[in-house]
Short mmCIF file of C-alpha atoms in Angstrom, two decimals:
data_model
loop_
_atom_site.label_atom_id
_atom_site.label_comp_id
_atom_site.label_asym_id
_atom_site.label_seq_id
_atom_site.Cartn_x
_atom_site.Cartn_y
_atom_site.Cartn_z
CA LEU A 1 25.49 15.45 -4.66
CA GLY A 2 22.38 13.41 -5.38
CA LEU A 3 23.96 10.20 -4.12
CA LEU A 4 21.21 9.45 -1.60
CA GLU A 5 17.54 10.33 -1.39
CA ARG A 6 15.15 9.83 1.50
CA LEU A 7 11.76 8.18 1.17
CA PRO A 8 8.99 10.55 2.23
CA ARG A 9 7.24 7.80 4.18
CA GLN A 10 8.69 6.91 7.55
CA VAL A 11 8.86 3.30 8.74
CA GLY A 12 8.28 2.34 12.36
CA GLY A 13 11.53 1.76 14.17
CA ALA A 14 12.63 -0.30 17.14
CA ARG A 15 12.83 2.57 19.62
CA ALA A 16 9.52 2.78 21.52
CA GLY A 17 7.18 3.93 18.79
CA SER A 18 9.68 6.12 16.99
CA ALA A 19 9.97 6.15 13.21
CA GLY A 20 13.08 5.82 11.08
CA PHE A 21 13.93 7.31 7.72
CA VAL A 22 14.78 5.03 4.81
CA TYR A 23 17.38 6.12 2.26
CA HIS A 24 17.94 4.85 -1.26
CA LEU A 25 20.33 5.61 -4.09
CA GLY A 26 19.61 8.78 -6.00
CA VAL A 27 20.51 9.21 -9.66
CA GLY A 28 24.09 10.15 -8.72
CA GLY A 29 24.30 7.17 -6.37
CA GLN A 30 23.08 4.81 -9.08
CA ARG A 31 25.73 6.16 -11.44
CA LEU A 32 28.45 5.63 -8.84
CA ALA A 33 27.21 2.11 -8.01
CA ILE A 34 27.34 1.14 -11.69
CA GLU A 35 30.85 2.58 -12.07
CA ARG A 36 32.04 0.63 -9.01
CA GLY A 37 30.36 -2.59 -10.19
CA TRP A 38 27.96 -2.69 -7.23
CA GLN A 39 24.90 -2.95 -9.47
CA PRO A 40 24.39 -3.84 -13.14
CA GLU A 41 24.22 -1.25 -15.90
CA ARG A 42 20.68 -0.08 -16.49
CA ARG A 43 18.76 3.07 -17.20
CA ARG A 44 19.04 5.43 -14.25
CA ARG A 45 15.78 6.84 -13.01
CA ARG A 46 14.25 8.60 -10.10
CA SER A 47 12.54 6.05 -7.89
CA LEU A 48 8.86 6.16 -7.10
CA THR A 49 7.84 5.76 -3.48
CA PRO A 50 7.48 2.00 -2.88
CA GLY A 51 4.73 0.41 -0.84
CA THR A 52 5.10 -0.31 2.86
CA LEU A 53 5.31 -4.09 2.38
CA PHE A 54 8.09 -3.73 -0.20
CA VAL A 55 10.04 -1.41 2.12
CA ARG A 56 9.68 -3.73 5.11
CA HIS A 57 10.77 -6.74 3.08
CA THR A 58 13.76 -4.88 1.66
CA LEU A 59 14.81 -3.76 5.14
CA GLN A 60 14.53 -7.32 6.43
CA VAL A 61 16.76 -8.62 3.63
CA SER A 62 19.20 -5.80 4.39
CA GLU A 63 19.17 -6.81 8.06
CA LEU A 64 20.07 -10.37 7.08
CA HIS A 65 23.01 -9.12 5.02
CA THR A 66 24.15 -6.97 7.95
CA LEU A 67 24.03 -9.97 10.30
CA LEU A 68 26.07 -12.06 7.87
CA ILE A 69 28.71 -9.35 7.41
CA GLU A 70 28.94 -8.87 11.19
CA SER A 71 29.32 -12.63 11.63
CA ASP A 72 32.09 -12.66 9.04
CA ARG A 73 33.92 -9.83 10.81
CA SER A 74 33.61 -11.56 14.18
CA ARG A 75 34.86 -14.80 12.52
CA ARG A 76 31.74 -16.79 13.34
CA VAL A 77 31.56 -17.67 9.65
CA GLU A 78 33.59 -16.93 6.53
CA LEU A 79 31.42 -15.04 4.07
CA LEU A 80 32.65 -16.13 0.63
CA GLU A 81 29.80 -14.77 -1.47
CA LEU A 82 26.74 -12.63 -0.83
CA ALA A 83 24.53 -11.71 -3.75
CA CYS A 84 21.30 -9.73 -3.61
CA GLU A 85 18.59 -9.22 -6.21
CA PRO A 86 18.82 -9.24 -9.18
CA HIS A 87 22.35 -10.75 -9.13
CA CYS A 88 21.10 -13.89 -7.34
CA TRP A 89 18.30 -14.64 -9.81
CA ARG A 90 18.56 -17.80 -11.88
CA SER A 91 17.27 -18.11 -15.43
CA PHE A 92 16.79 -21.71 -16.58
CA ARG A 93 14.81 -24.05 -18.78
CA GLY A 94 12.60 -26.57 -17.06
CA VAL A 95 12.04 -30.18 -18.06
CA SER A 96 9.36 -28.97 -20.51
CA GLY A 97 11.90 -26.68 -22.20
CA HIS A 98 10.14 -23.45 -21.21
CA ALA A 99 12.26 -20.57 -19.92
CA GLN A 100 11.72 -19.86 -16.22
CA MET A 101 13.13 -17.43 -13.69
CA LEU A 102 13.86 -18.22 -10.03
CA LYS A 103 14.09 -15.11 -7.86
CA PRO A 104 15.50 -15.82 -4.38
CA ASP A 105 15.97 -12.83 -2.09
CA SER A 106 19.69 -13.62 -1.62
CA PHE A 107 22.38 -16.13 -2.45
CA VAL A 108 24.92 -16.88 0.28
CA ARG A 109 28.08 -18.98 0.22
CA LEU A 110 29.83 -19.57 3.54
CA GLY A 111 33.09 -21.17 4.52
CA LEU A 112 32.88 -23.28 7.66
CA GLY A 113 36.19 -24.96 8.38
CA ALA A 114 37.05 -27.27 5.50
CA TYR A 115 33.54 -27.02 4.04
CA GLU A 116 31.49 -24.60 1.99
CA ASP A 117 27.74 -24.13 2.41
CA SER A 118 25.56 -22.55 -0.27
CA TYR A 119 22.08 -21.12 0.28
CA CYS A 120 19.26 -19.55 -1.63
CA ILE A 121 17.46 -17.38 0.91
CA GLU A 122 13.74 -16.64 1.02
CA VAL A 123 12.88 -13.93 3.55
CA ASP A 124 9.22 -14.55 4.29
CA MET A 125 7.01 -11.79 5.69
CA GLY A 126 3.97 -13.97 6.37
CA THR A 127 1.94 -12.49 3.53
CA GLU A 128 1.90 -15.33 0.98
CA GLY A 129 -0.88 -17.90 0.97
CA SER A 130 -0.28 -21.65 0.79
CA ARG A 131 -0.78 -21.77 -2.99
CA ALA A 132 1.84 -19.07 -3.59
CA LEU A 133 4.24 -20.89 -1.27
CA GLU A 134 3.72 -24.17 -3.08
CA ARG A 135 4.30 -22.53 -6.48
CA GLN A 136 7.61 -21.13 -5.25
CA LEU A 137 8.63 -24.47 -3.77
CA GLN A 138 7.88 -26.21 -7.05
CA LEU A 139 9.96 -23.61 -8.91
CA TYR A 140 12.96 -24.52 -6.76
CA VAL A 141 12.31 -28.22 -7.43
CA ALA A 142 12.15 -27.54 -11.17
CA TYR A 143 15.44 -25.63 -11.00
CA ALA A 144 17.11 -28.49 -9.13
CA GLN A 145 15.83 -30.96 -11.73
CA SER A 146 17.26 -28.82 -14.55
CA GLY A 147 20.78 -29.58 -13.29
CA GLN A 148 21.99 -26.12 -14.28
CA GLU A 149 23.25 -25.03 -10.86
CA GLN A 150 25.00 -28.35 -10.28
CA ALA A 151 26.73 -28.10 -13.66
CA GLU A 152 27.90 -24.52 -13.02
CA ARG A 153 28.83 -24.75 -9.33
CA GLY A 154 29.10 -28.46 -8.57
CA VAL A 155 26.42 -28.38 -5.86
CA PHE A 156 22.81 -27.35 -5.47
CA PRO A 157 22.25 -24.82 -2.65
CA LEU A 158 19.96 -25.48 0.27
CA THR A 159 16.98 -23.15 0.24
CA LEU A 160 16.61 -21.53 3.64
CA TRP A 161 13.16 -20.09 4.26
CA LEU A 162 13.25 -17.47 7.03
CA ALA A 163 9.91 -16.78 8.70
CA PRO A 164 8.93 -14.03 11.15
CA ASP A 165 7.60 -16.36 13.89
CA GLY A 166 7.01 -19.97 14.90
CA LYS A 167 3.45 -20.07 13.54
CA ARG A 168 4.68 -19.08 10.10
CA VAL A 169 7.53 -21.62 10.31
CA ALA A 170 4.90 -24.34 10.88
CA ALA A 171 2.82 -23.12 7.92
CA ILE A 172 5.80 -23.22 5.55
CA GLU A 173 6.88 -26.62 6.87
CA ASP A 174 3.36 -27.92 6.13
CA SER A 175 3.79 -26.82 2.51
CA VAL A 176 7.23 -28.47 2.32
CA ALA A 177 5.79 -31.68 3.81
CA ARG A 178 3.43 -31.99 0.83
CA LEU A 179 6.37 -32.35 -1.55
CA LYS A 180 7.88 -35.67 -2.58
CA SER A 181 10.28 -37.06 0.00
CA ALA A 182 13.42 -36.39 -2.05
CA ASP A 183 12.33 -32.83 -2.83
CA ARG A 184 11.85 -31.96 0.84
CA GLU A 185 15.61 -32.27 1.33
CA LEU A 186 16.07 -29.10 -0.75
CA PHE A 187 14.53 -26.91 1.96
CA ARG A 188 14.98 -25.82 5.53
CA VAL A 189 12.71 -23.46 7.48
CA ALA A 190 13.69 -21.32 10.47
CA GLN A 191 12.77 -18.11 12.23
CA PHE A 192 14.56 -15.06 10.93
CA GLU A 193 16.26 -14.40 14.27
CA ASP A 194 17.94 -17.83 14.07
CA ALA A 195 19.29 -17.40 10.53
CA VAL A 196 23.02 -17.16 11.26
CA THR A 197 22.87 -19.86 13.95
CA VAL A 198 21.15 -22.25 11.53
CA MET A 199 23.69 -21.57 8.80
CA GLN A 200 26.60 -21.85 11.21
CA ALA A 201 25.40 -25.28 12.39
CA SER A 202 24.29 -26.49 8.96
CA ASP A 203 24.97 -30.02 7.81
CA ASN A 204 24.61 -28.90 4.17
CA LYS A 205 28.36 -29.12 3.63
CA GLU A 206 29.93 -29.82 0.24
#
């Protein structure tokens, strides 16, 4: 029916050196997703084969969403909102008045008892240098200073940076430490495997 297509390139899987196929929406699948409101209206096209890094990053974000949905079903958390790209992007005007775009990998809103926690998620693959990290951190600071999110939602989300290992956590934390003291409070860094645990125990409750 043309709903799904399979990438020609295989991606290494978790089973002892085996490889797994990666599927994506075909033209028919894109049409169905638009009709169901799962993705925004746009020109349907046949996808080109993406690069390995893009595929691995996309799969990691998908894994995070799977973990959150499983946690919701097991009642560890209450998943109130889960938005992926491009739905989670934020367009805003900085202090200088110039239009800017913030592109988190996900936006998550959780219910934990009487509280709600909101997060912008950055799934880090360990490929960005310190300058690229600092530019992204400053973009979040600029968005917070714009006041747009606070005006629309009443609270500014915590940005949770998920890294592949402890060494990368330390590198990102070094970049955060170079920010002004007040701006550091906007961010938290953790290993990817601890994502749900960190969110479940968060003190970012509004």
